[in-house]
């Protein structure tokens, strides 16, 4: 038998891991490599989280239009990736999210009002990061990746079995911080999952202009960690891939890069006009692969979801949205002067000057 090329076992499969197809039909995963279809109760948890997450996302988008939120980067279309990543972990594991990942935070059980505090213009992330094992949502691309590796490395040194998952976008994989974090984690076998939501765009830059790699999952092999490709609109596949990577990390076998293939249905944020750089047919094609409809169809067909349960979940989602509308304005208004308060112990001359300018303007 010919010897395999070195690193061949680290390469992603040809087809992304998938358990449920776009029409909600079960598919036999190709080489699932130990990734197992989640149990029915887990899928029902995922369904609830998807429906609540979708409703939260729509509500947040409305709040921006009403002028009650400064900005909102929508996760519409990416809910299966965000929900699957959270449900594939333990509550004691850490996550390092980006601005895109509000649905992941809601799935973690963080109060939706606190999730949106930052997006009202407050310097504080709103929630207690330690209590929720959730770092503040990060806007500078990939800067959270080395932090995630640091927390993972520390956990390993302390003999804990905590796993750390860093959320990243496709565009963020071009950043130097991504490279440094990947390299350090692989060399030191840090218990980290690099979870890349490939939503095909970095604002207006399409994936083809972002990288010449065969796929983002292929980048893993250059660092010496496995690259896993997963259908990011199939929540079952995402949960399974994350759980498998977490088990591997907990056993001391090091990091995994997961590329979740998904799509951002809305514009980058409310400040972006996506019709300027992508075609309506493309968006329509991805709407057909909707992650919420897909799991719903599967559960209905499998006899796991009846009308009563579906109605109860929909009601819960409405309650979450109504509660968010009621309470979002109760927070203290953001205080612009505080922007400068926690930068340096001794503010620089430049910062003092800027603070004075703001104070004058306010
Ligand atoms: C270091 C850095 N450079 C540039 C930006 C401006 N910026 C904000 S979002 C974004 C695109 C990121 O795309 P991607 O990583 O694919 O994430 P997505 O928004 O698609 O979830 C850019 C360039 C930034 N936030 N940080
Ligand atoms: Mg992107």
Short mmCIF file of C-alpha atoms and ligand atoms in Angstrom, two decimals:
data_model
loop_
_atom_site.label_atom_id
_atom_site.label_comp_id
_atom_site.label_asym_id
_atom_site.label_seq_id
_atom_site.Cartn_x
_atom_site.Cartn_y
_atom_site.Cartn_z
CA UNK A 1 0.00 0.00 0.00
CA UNK A 2 1.34 3.42 -0.94
CA UNK A 3 2.19 5.57 2.08
CA UNK A 4 -0.23 8.45 2.61
CA UNK A 5 1.12 11.93 2.02
CA UNK A 6 2.09 13.60 5.32
CA UNK A 7 -0.80 15.62 6.71
CA UNK A 8 -3.39 13.74 4.63
CA UNK A 9 -5.32 12.88 7.80
CA UNK A 10 -5.60 16.59 8.64
CA UNK A 11 -7.29 17.56 5.38
CA UNK A 12 -11.04 18.25 5.27
CA UNK A 13 -13.37 15.78 3.55
CA UNK A 14 -14.41 16.61 0.00
CA UNK A 15 -18.03 17.23 1.07
CA UNK A 16 -18.98 19.21 4.17
CA UNK A 17 -20.35 17.13 7.07
CA UNK A 18 -24.13 17.04 6.78
CA UNK A 19 -26.90 15.04 8.46
CA UNK A 20 -29.95 16.93 7.18
CA UNK A 21 -30.24 18.26 3.63
CA UNK A 22 -31.73 21.58 2.50
CA UNK A 23 -35.21 20.01 2.27
CA UNK A 24 -35.03 18.55 5.76
CA UNK A 25 -34.33 14.99 4.61
CA UNK A 26 -31.86 12.87 6.55
CA UNK A 27 -28.66 12.16 4.64
CA UNK A 28 -26.06 9.57 5.42
CA UNK A 29 -22.90 11.53 6.14
CA UNK A 30 -19.92 10.45 4.05
CA UNK A 31 -16.83 10.09 6.18
CA UNK A 32 -18.29 11.42 9.43
CA UNK A 33 -15.09 10.40 11.26
CA UNK A 34 -16.78 9.84 14.59
CA UNK A 35 -19.16 12.80 14.39
CA UNK A 36 -22.52 11.49 15.58
CA UNK A 37 -26.04 12.74 14.84
CA UNK A 38 -27.28 14.44 18.05
CA UNK A 39 -30.06 12.70 20.00
CA UNK A 40 -33.70 13.79 19.40
CA UNK A 41 -33.91 15.84 22.65
CA UNK A 42 -30.77 17.73 21.61
CA UNK A 43 -32.33 18.48 18.24
CA UNK A 44 -35.45 19.79 19.96
CA UNK A 45 -33.24 22.05 22.12
CA UNK A 46 -31.60 23.23 18.90
CA UNK A 47 -34.99 23.89 17.30
CA UNK A 48 -36.05 26.04 20.24
CA UNK A 49 -32.76 27.97 20.12
CA UNK A 50 -33.04 28.49 16.36
CA UNK A 51 -36.59 29.85 16.55
CA UNK A 52 -35.78 32.12 19.51
CA UNK A 53 -32.50 33.20 17.87
CA UNK A 54 -34.23 34.08 14.58
CA UNK A 55 -36.87 36.09 16.42
CA UNK A 56 -34.26 37.90 18.52
CA UNK A 57 -32.31 38.76 15.37
CA UNK A 58 -35.40 40.20 13.65
CA UNK A 59 -36.23 42.20 16.76
CA UNK A 60 -32.71 43.63 16.97
CA UNK A 61 -32.91 44.66 13.29
CA UNK A 62 -36.21 46.45 14.04
CA UNK A 63 -34.70 48.22 17.04
CA UNK A 64 -32.04 49.75 14.77
CA UNK A 65 -34.73 50.98 12.39
CA UNK A 66 -36.52 52.53 15.36
CA UNK A 67 -33.34 54.33 16.40
CA UNK A 68 -33.16 52.41 19.68
CA UNK A 69 -29.96 50.57 18.79
CA UNK A 70 -26.93 52.19 17.10
CA UNK A 71 -26.04 49.29 14.83
CA UNK A 72 -26.75 45.57 14.45
CA UNK A 73 -24.78 43.00 12.44
CA UNK A 74 -27.45 40.42 11.68
CA UNK A 75 -26.91 36.65 11.97
CA UNK A 76 -29.97 35.88 9.81
CA UNK A 77 -29.11 32.75 7.82
CA UNK A 78 -26.24 31.83 10.14
CA UNK A 79 -28.33 30.72 13.13
CA UNK A 80 -27.53 27.00 12.75
CA UNK A 81 -23.81 27.77 12.93
CA UNK A 82 -24.16 29.94 16.02
CA UNK A 83 -26.64 27.70 17.84
CA UNK A 84 -24.77 24.52 16.87
CA UNK A 85 -21.46 25.91 18.11
CA UNK A 86 -22.93 26.69 21.54
CA UNK A 87 -24.92 23.46 21.94
CA UNK A 88 -21.89 21.41 20.91
CA UNK A 89 -19.96 22.76 23.91
CA UNK A 90 -20.38 22.42 27.68
CA UNK A 91 -21.59 25.44 29.70
CA UNK A 92 -18.18 25.48 31.40
CA UNK A 93 -16.34 25.98 28.09
CA UNK A 94 -15.32 29.50 27.07
CA UNK A 95 -16.35 31.29 23.89
CA UNK A 96 -14.74 34.32 22.19
CA UNK A 97 -17.42 35.78 19.90
CA UNK A 98 -17.41 38.56 17.28
CA UNK A 99 -19.94 41.30 16.61
CA UNK A 100 -21.80 38.83 14.33
CA UNK A 101 -22.52 36.29 17.05
CA UNK A 102 -25.36 37.76 19.13
CA UNK A 103 -27.52 34.69 18.47
CA UNK A 104 -24.76 32.52 19.98
CA UNK A 105 -24.84 34.68 23.11
CA UNK A 106 -28.63 34.46 23.41
CA UNK A 107 -28.31 30.67 23.02
CA UNK A 108 -25.80 30.71 25.89
CA UNK A 109 -28.53 32.14 28.09
CA UNK A 110 -27.25 35.72 28.30
CA UNK A 111 -30.03 38.28 28.76
CA UNK A 112 -30.80 39.67 25.25
CA UNK A 113 -30.80 43.21 26.68
CA UNK A 114 -27.24 42.67 27.93
CA UNK A 115 -26.24 41.11 24.61
CA UNK A 116 -27.20 44.38 22.87
CA UNK A 117 -25.72 46.82 25.42
CA UNK A 118 -22.53 47.29 23.39
CA UNK A 119 -24.53 47.98 20.25
CA UNK A 120 -26.32 50.85 21.97
CA UNK A 121 -22.94 52.56 22.10
CA UNK A 122 -21.88 51.58 25.61
CA UNK A 123 -18.19 50.78 26.20
CA UNK A 124 -19.21 47.87 28.45
CA UNK A 125 -20.20 44.57 26.85
CA UNK A 126 -23.30 44.42 29.04
CA UNK A 127 -22.87 41.01 30.66
CA UNK A 128 -20.43 39.43 33.10
CA UNK A 129 -17.89 37.62 30.87
CA UNK A 130 -16.64 35.35 33.67
CA UNK A 131 -20.11 34.28 34.85
CA UNK A 132 -21.08 33.34 31.29
CA UNK A 133 -17.64 32.20 30.17
CA UNK A 134 -18.15 34.50 27.21
CA UNK A 135 -15.61 37.16 26.24
CA UNK A 136 -16.95 40.56 25.12
CA UNK A 137 -18.03 40.53 21.46
CA UNK A 138 -14.95 41.53 19.49
CA UNK A 139 -15.03 44.03 16.61
CA UNK A 140 -11.33 44.25 15.61
CA UNK A 141 -11.00 41.21 13.34
CA UNK A 142 -9.27 38.14 14.83
CA UNK A 143 -7.78 39.95 17.84
CA UNK A 144 -9.84 37.64 20.05
CA UNK A 145 -8.15 34.55 18.59
CA UNK A 146 -4.85 34.88 20.51
CA UNK A 147 -6.86 35.69 23.66
CA UNK A 148 -8.87 32.51 23.17
CA UNK A 149 -5.67 30.50 22.81
CA UNK A 150 -4.29 32.14 25.96
CA UNK A 151 -7.32 31.10 27.99
CA UNK A 152 -7.13 27.59 26.52
CA UNK A 153 -3.42 27.32 27.24
CA UNK A 154 -3.96 28.52 30.81
CA UNK A 155 -6.72 25.97 31.37
CA UNK A 156 -4.41 23.23 30.16
CA UNK A 157 -1.59 24.36 32.47
CA UNK A 158 -4.04 24.33 35.39
CA UNK A 159 -5.11 20.79 34.52
CA UNK A 160 -8.71 21.78 33.72
CA UNK A 161 -10.64 20.20 30.87
CA UNK A 162 -12.09 23.52 29.63
CA UNK A 163 -12.31 24.01 25.87
CA UNK A 164 -12.27 27.45 24.22
CA UNK A 165 -14.11 28.22 21.00
CA UNK A 166 -13.17 31.32 18.99
CA UNK A 167 -15.72 32.58 16.48
CA UNK A 168 -14.24 34.06 13.30
CA UNK A 169 -15.48 35.17 9.91
CA UNK A 170 -14.02 34.18 6.53
CA UNK A 171 -12.42 37.62 6.20
CA UNK A 172 -10.78 37.32 9.63
CA UNK A 173 -8.74 34.32 8.41
CA UNK A 174 -6.58 36.78 6.43
CA UNK A 175 -5.46 38.54 9.61
CA UNK A 176 -2.05 38.07 11.23
CA UNK A 177 -3.68 37.40 14.60
CA UNK A 178 -5.45 34.37 13.10
CA UNK A 179 -2.11 32.98 11.90
CA UNK A 180 -0.37 33.54 15.22
CA UNK A 181 -3.23 32.03 17.21
CA UNK A 182 -3.44 28.97 14.96
CA UNK A 183 0.30 28.40 15.12
CA UNK A 184 0.60 28.77 18.89
CA UNK A 185 -2.44 26.56 19.55
CA UNK A 186 -1.16 23.77 17.30
CA UNK A 187 2.39 23.83 18.69
CA UNK A 188 1.22 23.84 22.32
CA UNK A 189 -1.80 21.57 21.71
CA UNK A 190 -4.11 24.16 23.23
CA UNK A 191 -7.72 23.03 23.70
CA UNK A 192 -9.15 25.48 21.16
CA UNK A 193 -11.71 25.31 18.37
CA UNK A 194 -11.30 27.91 15.62
CA UNK A 195 -14.87 28.15 14.38
CA UNK A 196 -14.97 30.00 11.07
CA UNK A 197 -18.36 30.99 9.75
CA UNK A 198 -17.73 31.28 6.05
CA UNK A 199 -20.68 33.47 5.09
CA UNK A 200 -19.00 34.16 1.72
CA UNK A 201 -18.34 37.88 2.27
CA UNK A 202 -16.23 40.27 4.31
CA UNK A 203 -18.51 43.27 3.90
CA UNK A 204 -18.32 43.61 0.08
CA UNK A 205 -15.25 41.40 -0.46
CA UNK A 206 -16.22 37.95 -1.76
CA UNK A 207 -14.38 34.81 -0.68
CA UNK A 208 -12.59 34.47 -4.03
CA UNK A 209 -10.86 37.80 -3.33
CA UNK A 210 -10.10 36.80 0.25
CA UNK A 211 -8.06 33.64 -0.28
CA UNK A 212 -6.55 31.40 -2.95
CA UNK A 213 -6.70 28.35 -0.65
CA UNK A 214 -8.89 25.45 -1.87
CA UNK A 215 -11.06 26.10 1.20
CA UNK A 216 -10.65 27.78 4.58
CA UNK A 217 -10.61 24.37 6.28
CA UNK A 218 -7.51 23.54 4.22
CA UNK A 219 -5.60 26.25 6.07
CA UNK A 220 -5.48 23.95 9.11
CA UNK A 221 -2.99 21.52 7.60
CA UNK A 222 -0.31 24.19 7.32
CA UNK A 223 -0.35 24.54 11.10
CA UNK A 224 -0.67 20.84 11.83
CA UNK A 225 -4.24 20.63 13.06
CA UNK A 226 -7.28 18.98 11.48
CA UNK A 227 -9.49 21.05 9.20
CA UNK A 228 -13.16 20.16 9.23
CA UNK A 229 -15.73 21.26 6.70
CA UNK A 230 -19.34 21.35 7.83
CA UNK A 231 -22.69 22.45 6.40
CA UNK A 232 -23.20 25.54 8.56
CA UNK A 233 -26.95 25.58 7.84
CA UNK A 234 -27.38 22.09 9.29
CA UNK A 235 -27.45 22.55 13.05
CA UNK A 236 -27.10 18.79 13.65
CA UNK A 237 -23.85 18.69 11.68
CA UNK A 238 -22.46 21.77 13.41
CA UNK A 239 -23.24 20.40 16.88
CA UNK A 240 -21.65 17.07 15.98
CA UNK A 241 -18.51 18.65 14.54
CA UNK A 242 -18.06 20.97 17.53
CA UNK A 243 -18.62 18.18 20.05
CA UNK A 244 -16.10 15.98 18.26
CA UNK A 245 -13.50 18.78 18.17
CA UNK A 246 -14.18 19.56 21.86
CA UNK A 247 -13.74 15.89 22.85
CA UNK A 248 -10.47 15.82 20.96
CA UNK A 249 -9.27 19.00 22.70
CA UNK A 250 -10.31 17.68 26.13
CA UNK A 251 -8.19 14.58 25.54
CA UNK A 252 -5.13 16.81 25.07
CA UNK A 253 -4.97 16.27 21.30
CA UNK A 254 -5.02 19.96 20.47
CA UNK A 255 -6.97 22.41 18.34
CA UNK A 256 -9.29 21.98 15.35
CA UNK A 257 -10.29 24.43 12.62
CA UNK A 258 -13.94 24.10 11.64
CA UNK A 259 -15.20 25.86 8.52
CA UNK A 260 -18.99 26.21 8.62
CA UNK A 261 -20.41 26.95 5.16
CA UNK A 262 -23.23 29.42 5.55
CA UNK A 263 -24.51 32.72 4.19
CA UNK A 264 -25.34 36.15 5.54
CA UNK A 265 -28.88 36.87 4.30
CA UNK A 266 -28.97 40.49 5.46
CA UNK A 267 -26.47 43.24 4.63
CA UNK A 268 -23.22 43.37 6.64
CA UNK A 269 -24.92 45.79 9.05
CA UNK A 270 -27.73 48.28 8.70
CA UNK A 271 -25.06 50.72 7.41
CA UNK A 272 -24.35 48.54 4.34
CA UNK A 273 -26.20 48.13 1.02
CA UNK A 274 -25.58 44.52 -0.07
CA UNK A 275 -27.35 44.95 -3.43
CA UNK A 276 -24.27 46.85 -4.59
CA UNK A 277 -22.05 43.76 -4.55
CA UNK A 278 -24.19 40.62 -4.75
CA UNK A 279 -27.02 39.32 -6.92
CA UNK A 280 -30.58 38.72 -5.71
CA UNK A 281 -30.54 35.15 -7.15
CA UNK A 282 -27.63 34.28 -4.92
CA UNK A 283 -29.52 35.43 -1.84
CA UNK A 284 -32.66 33.59 -3.01
CA UNK A 285 -30.67 30.38 -3.46
CA UNK A 286 -29.42 30.60 0.12
CA UNK A 287 -32.88 31.43 1.47
CA UNK A 288 -33.89 28.03 0.07
CA UNK A 289 -31.31 26.46 2.41
CA UNK A 290 -32.77 28.20 5.46
CA UNK A 291 -31.44 26.61 8.66
CA UNK A 292 -34.63 27.04 10.70
CA UNK A 293 -37.00 25.64 8.05
CA UNK A 294 -34.63 22.75 7.43
CA UNK A 295 -34.58 21.48 11.01
CA UNK A 296 -38.31 22.14 11.41
CA UNK A 297 -39.09 20.02 8.31
CA UNK A 298 -36.83 17.23 9.56
CA UNK A 299 -38.37 17.14 13.05
CA UNK A 300 -41.92 17.24 11.65
CA UNK A 301 -41.21 14.37 9.26
CA UNK A 302 -39.54 12.35 12.03
CA UNK A 303 -42.62 12.84 14.23
CA UNK A 304 -40.57 14.68 16.86
CA UNK A 305 -42.27 18.06 16.52
CA UNK A 306 -46.04 18.46 16.69
CA UNK A 307 -48.24 21.56 16.37
CA UNK A 308 -48.49 22.05 20.13
CA UNK A 309 -44.74 22.11 20.64
CA UNK A 310 -44.15 24.30 17.59
CA UNK A 311 -46.75 26.78 18.91
CA UNK A 312 -45.19 26.79 22.39
CA UNK A 313 -41.75 27.53 20.94
CA UNK A 314 -43.15 30.31 18.72
CA UNK A 315 -44.87 31.83 21.76
CA UNK A 316 -41.66 31.71 23.75
CA UNK A 317 -39.85 33.50 20.92
CA UNK A 318 -42.52 36.21 20.90
CA UNK A 319 -42.14 36.63 24.68
CA UNK A 320 -38.36 37.04 24.30
CA UNK A 321 -38.87 39.70 21.61
CA UNK A 322 -41.56 41.57 23.59
CA UNK A 323 -39.42 41.55 26.72
CA UNK A 324 -36.46 42.90 24.74
CA UNK A 325 -38.60 45.72 23.31
CA UNK A 326 -39.88 46.56 26.80
CA UNK A 327 -36.52 46.66 28.55
CA UNK A 328 -33.96 47.85 25.98
CA UNK A 329 -34.51 51.53 26.79
CA UNK A 330 -34.35 50.98 30.57
CA UNK A 331 -30.57 50.91 30.57
CA UNK A 332 -28.64 54.01 31.45
CA UNK A 333 -27.80 56.09 28.39
CA UNK A 334 -24.21 55.56 27.18
CA UNK A 335 -21.90 58.22 28.61
CA UNK A 336 -19.47 59.39 25.88
CA UNK A 337 -16.85 60.61 28.37
CA UNK A 338 -16.43 57.05 29.68
CA UNK A 339 -14.99 56.08 26.31
CA UNK A 340 -11.67 57.39 27.54
CA UNK A 341 -11.86 56.13 31.13
CA UNK A 342 -10.34 52.66 30.79
CA UNK A 343 -7.75 53.08 28.04
CA UNK A 344 -4.67 53.97 30.13
CA UNK A 345 -4.18 54.46 33.86
CA UNK A 346 -2.69 57.84 32.88
CA UNK A 347 -4.48 59.18 29.76
CA UNK A 348 -2.12 60.41 27.04
CA UNK A 349 -2.13 64.05 25.95
CA UNK A 350 -3.86 63.04 22.72
CA UNK A 351 -6.65 61.21 24.55
CA UNK A 352 -7.14 64.15 26.92
CA UNK A 353 -7.48 66.41 23.91
CA UNK A 354 -10.04 64.09 22.27
CA UNK A 355 -11.98 63.77 25.53
CA UNK A 356 -12.15 67.56 25.78
CA UNK A 357 -13.45 67.79 22.21
CA UNK A 358 -16.18 65.24 22.92
CA UNK A 359 -17.15 66.96 26.17
CA UNK A 360 -17.48 70.24 24.29
CA UNK A 361 -19.59 68.66 21.56
CA UNK A 362 -21.87 66.84 24.00
C1 LIG B 1 -8.56 44.62 12.15
C2 LIG B 1 -9.79 45.12 11.46
N1 LIG B 1 -9.72 45.53 10.18
C3 LIG B 1 -10.84 45.97 9.54
C4 LIG B 1 -12.03 46.02 10.18
C5 LIG B 1 -13.28 46.53 9.47
N2 LIG B 1 -14.21 45.41 9.26
C6 LIG B 1 -15.27 45.23 10.08
S1 LIG B 1 -16.15 43.86 9.68
C7 LIG B 1 -15.16 43.54 8.36
C8 LIG B 1 -15.42 42.32 7.50
C9 LIG B 1 -15.21 41.04 8.23
O1 LIG B 1 -15.63 39.96 7.46
P1 LIG B 1 -15.68 38.49 8.05
O2 LIG B 1 -14.47 38.20 8.86
O3 LIG B 1 -15.96 37.59 6.93
O4 LIG B 1 -16.91 38.53 9.08
P2 LIG B 1 -18.46 38.79 8.80
O5 LIG B 1 -18.70 40.26 8.99
O6 LIG B 1 -18.75 38.34 7.41
O7 LIG B 1 -19.18 38.00 9.83
C10 LIG B 1 -14.15 44.49 8.25
C11 LIG B 1 -13.12 44.50 7.20
C12 LIG B 1 -12.09 45.58 11.52
N3 LIG B 1 -13.21 45.54 12.23
N4 LIG B 1 -10.95 45.14 12.12
MG1 LIG B 2 -17.80 36.89 6.27
#
